[in-house]
mmCIF file of C-alpha atoms in Angstrom:
data_model
loop_
_atom_site.group_PDB
_atom_site.id
_atom_site.type_symbol
_atom_site.label_atom_id
_atom_site.label_comp_id
_atom_site.label_asym_id
_atom_site.label_seq_id
_atom_site.Cartn_x
_atom_site.Cartn_y
_atom_site.Cartn_z
ATOM 1 C CA UNK R 1 0.000 0.000 0.000
ATOM 2 C CA UNK R 2 2.709 2.448 1.013
ATOM 3 C CA UNK R 3 4.760 1.691 -2.111
ATOM 4 C CA UNK R 4 1.768 2.336 -4.395
ATOM 5 C CA UNK R 5 1.014 5.534 -2.493
ATOM 6 C CA UNK R 6 4.622 6.699 -2.817
ATOM 7 C CA UNK R 7 4.631 6.031 -6.554
ATOM 8 C CA UNK R 8 1.231 7.685 -7.034
ATOM 9 C CA UNK R 9 2.406 10.816 -5.215
ATOM 10 C CA UNK R 10 5.569 10.978 -7.288
ATOM 11 C CA UNK R 11 3.550 10.712 -10.513
ATOM 12 C CA UNK R 12 0.847 13.237 -9.577
ATOM 13 C CA UNK R 13 2.437 15.545 -6.998
ATOM 14 C CA UNK R 14 -0.705 14.932 -4.908
ATOM 15 C CA UNK R 15 -0.049 13.867 -1.284
ATOM 16 C CA UNK R 16 -0.807 10.142 -0.921
ATOM 17 C CA UNK R 17 -0.770 7.637 1.919
ATOM 18 C CA UNK R 18 -1.270 3.932 2.344
ATOM 19 C CA UNK R 19 -4.693 4.858 3.665
ATOM 20 C CA UNK R 20 -5.437 6.524 0.301
ATOM 21 C CA UNK R 21 -4.852 3.227 -1.504
ATOM 22 C CA UNK R 22 -6.976 1.334 1.030
ATOM 23 C CA UNK R 23 -9.868 3.731 0.483
ATOM 24 C CA UNK R 24 -9.685 3.309 -3.292
ATOM 25 C CA UNK R 25 -9.746 -0.487 -2.924
ATOM 26 C CA UNK R 26 -12.698 -0.272 -0.520
ATOM 27 C CA UNK R 27 -14.489 1.916 -3.060
ATOM 28 C CA UNK R 28 -13.888 -0.640 -5.832
ATOM 29 C CA UNK R 29 -15.427 -3.286 -3.549
ATOM 30 C CA UNK R 30 -18.527 -1.069 -3.370
ATOM 31 C CA UNK R 31 -18.796 0.041 -7.002
ATOM 32 C CA UNK R 32 -17.259 -0.640 -10.415
ATOM 33 C CA UNK R 33 -18.010 2.888 -11.688
ATOM 34 C CA UNK R 34 -15.087 5.312 -11.824
ATOM 35 C CA UNK R 35 -17.037 8.381 -10.698
ATOM 36 C CA UNK R 36 -18.574 6.518 -7.786
ATOM 37 C CA UNK R 37 -15.113 5.222 -6.798
ATOM 38 C CA UNK R 38 -13.885 8.827 -6.667
ATOM 39 C CA UNK R 39 -16.960 9.771 -4.649
ATOM 40 C CA UNK R 40 -16.623 6.950 -2.127
ATOM 41 C CA UNK R 41 -12.854 7.091 -1.698
ATOM 42 C CA UNK R 42 -13.007 10.806 -0.834
ATOM 43 C CA UNK R 43 -9.599 11.413 -2.394
ATOM 44 C CA UNK R 44 -8.645 13.881 -5.179
ATOM 45 C CA UNK R 45 -9.638 12.607 -8.621
ATOM 46 C CA UNK R 46 -6.110 12.801 -10.098
ATOM 47 C CA UNK R 47 -4.807 10.649 -7.246
ATOM 48 C CA UNK R 48 -7.624 8.095 -7.532
ATOM 49 C CA UNK R 49 -7.045 7.776 -11.277
ATOM 50 C CA UNK R 50 -3.317 7.212 -10.745
ATOM 51 C CA UNK R 51 -3.818 4.659 -7.954
ATOM 52 C CA UNK R 52 -6.225 2.733 -10.183
ATOM 53 C CA UNK R 53 -3.664 2.666 -12.988
ATOM 54 C CA UNK R 54 -0.949 1.430 -10.614
ATOM 55 C CA UNK R 55 -3.259 -1.270 -9.229
ATOM 56 C CA UNK R 56 -4.016 -2.308 -12.796
ATOM 57 C CA UNK R 57 -0.310 -2.411 -13.616
ATOM 58 C CA UNK R 58 0.159 -4.842 -10.708
ATOM 59 C CA UNK R 59 -2.794 -7.000 -11.900
ATOM 60 C CA UNK R 60 -4.763 -6.127 -8.762
ATOM 61 C CA UNK R 61 -7.457 -4.294 -10.728
ATOM 62 C CA UNK R 62 -8.931 -4.994 -14.168
ATOM 63 C CA UNK R 63 -10.501 -2.501 -16.583
ATOM 64 C CA UNK R 64 -13.303 -4.313 -18.395
ATOM 65 C CA UNK R 65 -15.093 -1.949 -20.742
ATOM 66 C CA UNK R 66 -16.297 0.851 -18.484
ATOM 67 C CA UNK R 67 -16.069 -1.287 -15.343
ATOM 68 C CA UNK R 68 -13.279 -1.256 -12.764
ATOM 69 C CA UNK R 69 -13.004 -4.568 -10.921
ATOM 70 C CA UNK R 70 -10.717 -6.189 -8.382
ATOM 71 C CA UNK R 71 -8.907 -9.196 -9.782
ATOM 72 C CA UNK R 72 -8.595 -12.397 -7.787
ATOM 73 C CA UNK R 73 -5.197 -11.170 -6.582
ATOM 74 C CA UNK R 74 -6.732 -7.809 -5.671
ATOM 75 C CA UNK R 75 -9.525 -9.444 -3.702
ATOM 76 C CA UNK R 76 -6.964 -11.572 -1.865
ATOM 77 C CA UNK R 77 -4.908 -8.468 -1.035
ATOM 78 C CA UNK R 78 -8.029 -6.731 0.314
ATOM 79 C CA UNK R 79 -8.835 -9.763 2.467
ATOM 80 C CA UNK R 80 -5.337 -9.940 3.914
ATOM 81 C CA UNK R 81 -5.338 -6.195 4.618
ATOM 82 C CA UNK R 82 -8.762 -6.363 6.267
ATOM 83 C CA UNK R 83 -10.306 -3.921 3.789
ATOM 84 C CA UNK R 84 -14.109 -3.945 3.705
ATOM 85 C CA UNK R 85 -16.630 -2.236 1.361
ATOM 86 C CA UNK R 86 -17.920 1.169 2.419
ATOM 87 C CA UNK R 87 -21.087 1.366 4.503
ATOM 88 C CA UNK R 88 -23.321 4.424 4.785
ATOM 89 C CA UNK R 89 -25.165 5.503 7.927
ATOM 90 C CA UNK R 90 -26.239 8.939 6.722
ATOM 91 C CA UNK R 91 -29.689 10.105 7.755
ATOM 92 C CA UNK R 92 -32.020 9.378 4.803
ATOM 93 C CA UNK R 93 -34.175 12.415 5.604
ATOM 94 C CA UNK R 94 -31.570 15.197 5.825
ATOM 95 C CA UNK R 95 -28.771 13.319 3.977
ATOM 96 C CA UNK R 96 -26.394 14.115 6.819
ATOM 97 C CA UNK R 97 -26.891 17.867 6.489
ATOM 98 C CA UNK R 98 -28.504 18.230 9.948
ATOM 99 C CA UNK R 99 -31.275 20.458 8.543
ATOM 100 C CA UNK R 100 -34.494 19.951 6.574
ATOM 101 C CA UNK R 101 -36.292 22.450 4.333
ATOM 102 C CA UNK R 102 -39.908 21.725 5.334
ATOM 103 C CA UNK R 103 -40.495 25.200 6.798
ATOM 104 C CA UNK R 104 -39.249 26.773 3.556
ATOM 105 C CA UNK R 105 -41.509 24.746 1.227
ATOM 106 C CA UNK R 106 -43.512 27.656 -0.262
ATOM 107 C CA UNK R 107 -40.327 29.456 -1.326
ATOM 108 C CA UNK R 108 -38.760 26.182 -2.452
ATOM 109 C CA UNK R 109 -41.685 25.362 -4.754
ATOM 110 C CA UNK R 110 -41.289 28.737 -6.476
ATOM 111 C CA UNK R 111 -37.539 28.177 -6.754
ATOM 112 C CA UNK R 112 -38.028 24.786 -8.419
ATOM 113 C CA UNK R 113 -40.009 26.440 -11.191
ATOM 114 C CA UNK R 114 -37.625 29.386 -11.553
ATOM 115 C CA UNK R 115 -34.418 27.348 -11.761
ATOM 116 C CA UNK R 116 -35.703 25.282 -14.687
ATOM 117 C CA UNK R 117 -34.780 28.192 -16.988
ATOM 118 C CA UNK R 118 -31.368 28.927 -15.486
ATOM 119 C CA UNK R 119 -28.387 29.448 -17.804
ATOM 120 C CA UNK R 120 -26.385 26.215 -18.176
ATOM 121 C CA UNK R 121 -23.029 25.836 -16.419
ATOM 122 C CA UNK R 122 -20.073 26.709 -18.650
ATOM 123 C CA UNK R 123 -16.417 25.700 -18.446
ATOM 124 C CA UNK R 124 -15.128 29.248 -18.988
ATOM 125 C CA UNK R 125 -15.984 30.164 -15.385
ATOM 126 C CA UNK R 126 -15.484 26.693 -13.871
ATOM 127 C CA UNK R 127 -19.198 26.581 -13.075
ATOM 128 C CA UNK R 128 -21.139 23.772 -11.450
ATOM 129 C CA UNK R 129 -24.288 24.182 -9.410
ATOM 130 C CA UNK R 130 -25.805 22.185 -6.577
ATOM 131 C CA UNK R 131 -29.246 20.577 -6.615
ATOM 132 C CA UNK R 132 -32.257 22.814 -5.830
ATOM 133 C CA UNK R 133 -32.788 20.927 -2.560
ATOM 134 C CA UNK R 134 -29.170 21.579 -1.692
ATOM 135 C CA UNK R 135 -29.497 25.303 -2.331
ATOM 136 C CA UNK R 136 -32.377 25.468 0.139
ATOM 137 C CA UNK R 137 -30.527 23.278 2.628
ATOM 138 C CA UNK R 138 -27.871 26.020 2.686
ATOM 139 C CA UNK R 139 -30.610 28.561 3.357
ATOM 140 C CA UNK R 140 -32.018 26.387 6.147
ATOM 141 C CA UNK R 141 -28.566 25.955 7.691
ATOM 142 C CA UNK R 142 -27.881 29.695 7.708
ATOM 143 C CA UNK R 143 -31.313 30.425 9.162
ATOM 144 C CA UNK R 144 -30.776 27.761 11.810
ATOM 145 C CA UNK R 145 -27.522 29.488 12.802
ATOM 146 C CA UNK R 146 -29.195 32.914 13.027
ATOM 147 C CA UNK R 147 -27.439 34.412 10.006
ATOM 148 C CA UNK R 148 -30.381 35.469 7.815
ATOM 149 C CA UNK R 149 -33.332 37.097 9.565
ATOM 150 C CA UNK R 150 -33.077 40.870 9.237
ATOM 151 C CA UNK R 151 -29.476 40.501 8.025
ATOM 152 C CA UNK R 152 -27.718 41.943 4.996
ATOM 153 C CA UNK R 153 -26.427 39.035 2.906
ATOM 154 C CA UNK R 154 -23.994 39.037 -0.028
ATOM 155 C CA UNK R 155 -23.340 36.194 -2.490
ATOM 156 C CA UNK R 156 -19.975 36.149 -4.273
ATOM 157 C CA UNK R 157 -20.510 34.156 -7.460
ATOM 158 C CA UNK R 158 -23.979 32.734 -7.909
ATOM 159 C CA UNK R 159 -24.348 29.849 -10.343
ATOM 160 C CA UNK R 160 -26.283 28.125 -7.507
ATOM 161 C CA UNK R 161 -28.883 30.957 -7.568
ATOM 162 C CA UNK R 162 -28.485 31.403 -3.815
ATOM 163 C CA UNK R 163 -29.575 35.034 -4.110
ATOM 164 C CA UNK R 164 -32.954 34.013 -5.528
ATOM 165 C CA UNK R 165 -33.458 31.310 -2.899
ATOM 166 C CA UNK R 166 -32.571 33.725 -0.094
ATOM 167 C CA UNK R 167 -34.801 36.505 -1.409
ATOM 168 C CA UNK R 168 -37.762 34.167 -1.976
ATOM 169 C CA UNK R 169 -37.823 33.354 1.755
ATOM 170 C CA UNK R 170 -38.114 37.037 2.657
ATOM 171 C CA UNK R 171 -35.774 36.459 5.613
ATOM 172 C CA UNK R 172 -32.784 38.743 4.825
ATOM 173 C CA UNK R 173 -33.137 42.530 4.934
ATOM 174 C CA UNK R 174 -31.007 42.803 1.782
ATOM 175 C CA UNK R 175 -29.512 40.416 -0.775
ATOM 176 C CA UNK R 176 -26.619 41.420 -3.057
ATOM 177 C CA UNK R 177 -24.704 39.336 -5.591
ATOM 178 C CA UNK R 178 -21.433 39.931 -7.394
ATOM 179 C CA UNK R 179 -21.057 37.615 -10.392
ATOM 180 C CA UNK R 180 -18.727 37.655 -13.411
ATOM 181 C CA UNK R 181 -21.189 35.880 -15.743
ATOM 182 C CA UNK R 182 -23.505 38.459 -17.314
ATOM 183 C CA UNK R 183 -25.954 35.685 -18.315
ATOM 184 C CA UNK R 184 -26.548 34.819 -14.674
ATOM 185 C CA UNK R 185 -26.805 38.440 -13.563
ATOM 186 C CA UNK R 186 -29.398 39.191 -16.236
ATOM 187 C CA UNK R 187 -31.369 36.057 -15.337
ATOM 188 C CA UNK R 188 -31.365 36.980 -11.641
ATOM 189 C CA UNK R 189 -32.420 40.544 -12.450
ATOM 190 C CA UNK R 190 -35.337 39.278 -14.538
ATOM 191 C CA UNK R 191 -36.486 36.913 -11.780
ATOM 192 C CA UNK R 192 -36.054 39.634 -9.158
ATOM 193 C CA UNK R 193 -38.260 41.999 -11.137
ATOM 194 C CA UNK R 194 -40.921 39.363 -11.881
ATOM 195 C CA UNK R 195 -41.175 38.224 -8.252
ATOM 196 C CA UNK R 196 -40.504 41.642 -6.683
ATOM 197 C CA UNK R 197 -37.437 40.332 -4.819
ATOM 198 C CA UNK R 198 -35.355 43.521 -4.886
ATOM 199 C CA UNK R 199 -32.054 41.654 -5.388
ATOM 200 C CA UNK R 200 -29.039 43.900 -5.955
ATOM 201 C CA UNK R 201 -27.352 41.975 -8.792
ATOM 202 C CA UNK R 202 -24.092 43.242 -10.280
ATOM 203 C CA UNK R 203 -21.591 42.056 -12.863
ATOM 204 C CA UNK R 204 -18.214 41.955 -11.140
ATOM 205 C CA UNK R 205 -14.981 39.998 -11.651
ATOM 206 C CA UNK R 206 -13.875 38.885 -8.185
ATOM 207 C CA UNK R 207 -10.260 38.990 -9.298
ATOM 208 C CA UNK R 208 -10.694 42.746 -9.007
ATOM 209 C CA UNK R 209 -11.108 44.561 -5.661
ATOM 210 C CA UNK R 210 -14.641 44.806 -4.345
ATOM 211 C CA UNK R 211 -16.836 47.843 -5.040
ATOM 212 C CA UNK R 212 -16.286 50.313 -2.191
ATOM 213 C CA UNK R 213 -19.924 50.285 -1.084
ATOM 214 C CA UNK R 214 -19.940 46.560 -0.254
ATOM 215 C CA UNK R 215 -16.800 46.602 1.914
ATOM 216 C CA UNK R 216 -17.726 46.255 5.586
ATOM 217 C CA UNK R 217 -21.451 46.433 4.803
ATOM 218 C CA UNK R 218 -22.837 42.894 5.317
ATOM 219 C CA UNK R 219 -23.626 40.434 8.080
ATOM 220 C CA UNK R 220 -23.291 37.183 6.139
ATOM 221 C CA UNK R 221 -21.603 36.017 2.934
ATOM 222 C CA UNK R 222 -21.923 32.963 0.710
ATOM 223 C CA UNK R 223 -19.367 31.850 -1.873
ATOM 224 C CA UNK R 224 -18.296 28.652 -3.622
ATOM 225 C CA UNK R 225 -14.628 29.138 -4.523
ATOM 226 C CA UNK R 226 -12.407 27.135 -6.875
ATOM 227 C CA UNK R 227 -10.374 24.430 -5.155
ATOM 228 C CA UNK R 228 -6.911 25.920 -4.730
ATOM 229 C CA UNK R 229 -5.443 27.481 -1.612
ATOM 230 C CA UNK R 230 -4.975 30.759 -3.501
ATOM 231 C CA UNK R 231 -8.617 30.754 -4.661
ATOM 232 C CA UNK R 232 -9.879 30.052 -1.143
ATOM 233 C CA UNK R 233 -7.810 32.951 0.149
ATOM 234 C CA UNK R 234 -9.116 35.205 -2.621
ATOM 235 C CA UNK R 235 -12.833 34.329 -2.590
ATOM 236 C CA UNK R 236 -13.270 33.779 1.145
ATOM 237 C CA UNK R 237 -11.021 36.786 1.782
ATOM 238 C CA UNK R 238 -13.310 38.882 -0.403
ATOM 239 C CA UNK R 239 -16.267 37.589 1.590
ATOM 240 C CA UNK R 240 -14.625 38.505 4.885
ATOM 241 C CA UNK R 241 -13.899 41.987 3.530
ATOM 242 C CA UNK R 242 -17.644 42.547 3.073
ATOM 243 C CA UNK R 243 -18.452 41.814 6.733
ATOM 244 C CA UNK R 244 -19.383 44.515 9.240
ATOM 245 C CA UNK R 245 -17.439 43.277 12.221
ATOM 246 C CA UNK R 246 -16.895 40.511 14.746
ATOM 247 C CA UNK R 247 -19.246 37.528 14.956
ATOM 248 C CA UNK R 248 -20.418 37.839 11.369
ATOM 249 C CA UNK R 249 -20.655 34.625 9.344
ATOM 250 C CA UNK R 250 -19.537 33.136 6.049
ATOM 251 C CA UNK R 251 -20.511 29.961 4.154
ATOM 252 C CA UNK R 252 -18.542 28.106 1.478
ATOM 253 C CA UNK R 253 -17.723 24.584 0.322
ATOM 254 C CA UNK R 254 -14.437 22.686 0.069
ATOM 255 C CA UNK R 255 -14.359 19.342 -1.690
ATOM 256 C CA UNK R 256 -12.162 16.268 -1.340
ATOM 257 C CA UNK R 257 -12.543 15.552 -5.076
ATOM 258 C CA UNK R 258 -9.903 18.225 -5.775
ATOM 259 C CA UNK R 259 -8.364 18.747 -2.349
ATOM 260 C CA UNK R 260 -6.184 16.421 -0.306
ATOM 261 C CA UNK R 261 -6.121 16.633 3.477
ATOM 262 C CA UNK R 262 -2.687 18.223 3.156
ATOM 263 C CA UNK R 263 -4.300 21.019 1.140
ATOM 264 C CA UNK R 264 -7.132 21.216 3.692
ATOM 265 C CA UNK R 265 -4.501 21.802 6.375
ATOM 266 C CA UNK R 266 -3.136 24.774 4.417
ATOM 267 C CA UNK R 267 -6.670 26.074 3.792
ATOM 268 C CA UNK R 268 -7.500 25.938 7.479
ATOM 269 C CA UNK R 269 -4.328 27.898 8.301
ATOM 270 C CA UNK R 270 -5.412 30.563 5.786
ATOM 271 C CA UNK R 271 -8.800 30.788 7.514
ATOM 272 C CA UNK R 272 -7.224 31.079 10.956
ATOM 273 C CA UNK R 273 -4.852 33.784 9.702
ATOM 274 C CA UNK R 274 -7.906 35.782 8.557
ATOM 275 C CA UNK R 275 -9.282 35.725 12.087
ATOM 276 C CA UNK R 276 -11.958 33.155 11.283
ATOM 277 C CA UNK R 277 -13.245 30.378 13.513
ATOM 278 C CA UNK R 278 -14.593 27.239 11.819
ATOM 279 C CA UNK R 279 -17.880 26.602 13.619
ATOM 280 C CA UNK R 280 -19.347 23.938 11.301
ATOM 281 C CA UNK R 281 -17.967 21.278 8.967
ATOM 282 C CA UNK R 282 -20.717 19.217 7.327
ATOM 283 C CA UNK R 283 -19.237 16.399 5.259
ATOM 284 C CA UNK R 284 -20.592 16.002 1.698
ATOM 285 C CA UNK R 285 -23.308 18.565 2.407
ATOM 286 C CA UNK R 286 -23.178 19.895 -1.151
ATOM 287 C CA UNK R 287 -24.149 17.731 -4.131
ATOM 288 C CA UNK R 288 -23.457 19.089 -7.614
ATOM 289 C CA UNK R 289 -25.534 18.394 -10.696
ATOM 290 C CA UNK R 290 -23.390 16.854 -13.463
ATOM 291 C CA UNK R 291 -22.351 19.525 -15.935
ATOM 292 C CA UNK R 292 -22.373 19.170 -19.734
ATOM 293 C CA UNK R 293 -18.735 20.118 -20.319
ATOM 294 C CA UNK R 294 -17.254 17.074 -18.519
ATOM 295 C CA UNK R 295 -15.246 16.049 -21.618
ATOM 296 C CA UNK R 296 -13.432 19.409 -21.509
ATOM 297 C CA UNK R 297 -12.218 19.053 -17.948
ATOM 298 C CA UNK R 298 -8.843 17.705 -16.861
ATOM 299 C CA UNK R 299 -10.450 14.872 -14.897
ATOM 300 C CA UNK R 300 -11.860 13.318 -18.084
ATOM 301 C CA UNK R 301 -8.366 13.092 -19.558
ATOM 302 C CA UNK R 302 -7.160 11.276 -16.409
ATOM 303 C CA UNK R 303 -9.917 8.671 -16.165
ATOM 304 C CA UNK R 304 -8.680 5.121 -16.841
ATOM 305 C CA UNK R 305 -12.070 4.200 -18.390
ATOM 306 C CA UNK R 306 -14.241 6.551 -20.419
ATOM 307 C CA UNK R 307 -17.802 6.573 -19.156
ATOM 308 C CA UNK R 308 -19.778 9.809 -18.704
ATOM 309 C CA UNK R 309 -20.877 10.492 -15.115
ATOM 310 C CA UNK R 310 -24.550 9.649 -14.624
ATOM 311 C CA UNK R 311 -25.099 9.947 -10.879
ATOM 312 C CA UNK R 312 -23.924 12.731 -8.599
ATOM 313 C CA UNK R 313 -20.231 12.251 -7.780
ATOM 314 C CA UNK R 314 -18.947 15.759 -7.022
ATOM 315 C CA UNK R 315 -19.688 16.726 -3.433
ATOM 316 C CA UNK R 316 -18.204 19.185 -0.988
ATOM 317 C CA UNK R 317 -18.093 19.817 2.729
ATOM 318 C CA UNK R 318 -19.992 22.873 3.924
ATOM 319 C CA UNK R 319 -17.915 25.278 5.997
ATOM 320 C CA UNK R 320 -19.420 27.900 8.272
ATOM 321 C CA UNK R 321 -16.994 30.434 9.702
ATOM 322 C CA UNK R 322 -17.346 33.371 12.086
ATOM 323 C CA UNK R 323 -15.173 36.424 12.539
ATOM 324 C CA UNK R 324 -13.514 37.238 15.865
ATOM 325 C CA UNK R 325 -11.505 40.240 17.051
ATOM 326 C CA UNK R 326 -8.659 41.127 14.726
ATOM 327 C CA UNK R 327 -10.215 39.542 11.635
ATOM 328 C CA UNK R 328 -9.058 40.783 8.240
ATOM 329 C CA UNK R 329 -10.310 40.250 4.724
ATOM 330 C CA UNK R 330 -8.439 40.185 1.418
ATOM 331 C CA UNK R 331 -9.254 42.858 -1.158
ATOM 332 C CA UNK R 332 -6.082 43.214 -3.215
ATOM 333 C CA UNK R 333 -6.076 42.695 -7.006
ATOM 334 C CA UNK R 334 -5.544 39.051 -7.963
ATOM 335 C CA UNK R 335 -3.005 38.230 -10.673
ATOM 336 C CA UNK R 336 -2.019 34.920 -12.195
ATOM 337 C CA UNK R 337 -3.788 31.571 -12.285
ATOM 338 C CA UNK R 338 -5.586 30.773 -9.028
ATOM 339 C CA UNK R 339 -7.781 28.055 -10.537
ATOM 340 C CA UNK R 340 -5.352 25.175 -11.107
ATOM 341 C CA UNK R 341 -2.971 23.012 -9.097
ATOM 342 C CA UNK R 342 -1.858 19.373 -9.173
ATOM 343 C CA UNK R 343 -5.115 18.264 -7.521
ATOM 344 C CA UNK R 344 -7.492 20.096 -9.887
ATOM 345 C CA UNK R 345 -9.800 17.997 -12.044
ATOM 346 C CA UNK R 346 -12.803 20.095 -13.186
ATOM 347 C CA UNK R 347 -10.862 22.957 -14.785
#
């Protein structure tokens, strides 16, 4: 296991451990589908793909058409190592999110109809949106934590249509979005006018400093940043810069599909350096609808078998953070590529 991990790390530059290999084998014992193996193993896609290729090279795994299977030797190795298939004990009602959306049903029903006409996700902006139920689970979580009612809320990047979901509930005092994609901004403006939501929707490239009037003006922010340490610093830092003061809150997701635990360690240090306290970590809270441009992404080039994803495989952990004394945001211009690193797969 350790030898395979060492070789996989050398080939990918993604941190790998014997435990990483064990998790991939356990995932194969639970599913023969590549995307599900990535999902279950909870390791970065580039690393999973490389481990599978190394297992295949050692005749421990076979690629049969679009299926990935343990060979007899692989099954024997798993038995000797005491590796078992994955088991799930997630709550079937809330899916492990700890909240339900029953009290928000009237707004949710309107949202279901509205989102049917949303602009499709495009590769240019590394877009991918969560399910409608997931969007409202975020709303329910923030309301449960006291971060919405009578509060000023800003959304930084909004392919999930969080601004519409928030405004439909009538809970926040104000909802603002900053979004680079003019298609989305125009769609949100049209919905806001039709439903009298009064959403402040603006076209803005978050690589540029924030508009002066949003700095230090909000109680709560939502964002869904790309999966590099630099992007987390930039997008979350922008969110923190919009907050009024101490004990304000922010929400964002970080995945394991493109982030190793070593990267998570660096991300958490960035958050602490900003004066943020991580109050909530909800594993696999966010579930992303499969996007149409999958063949354009790096992960497709790395897959050892070529089968389009059918079921949800890209998930992320929901972070909630709060500011404490001495907090500081990040509002400097951003230069260079902050979207790609060795663990990236959707760019």
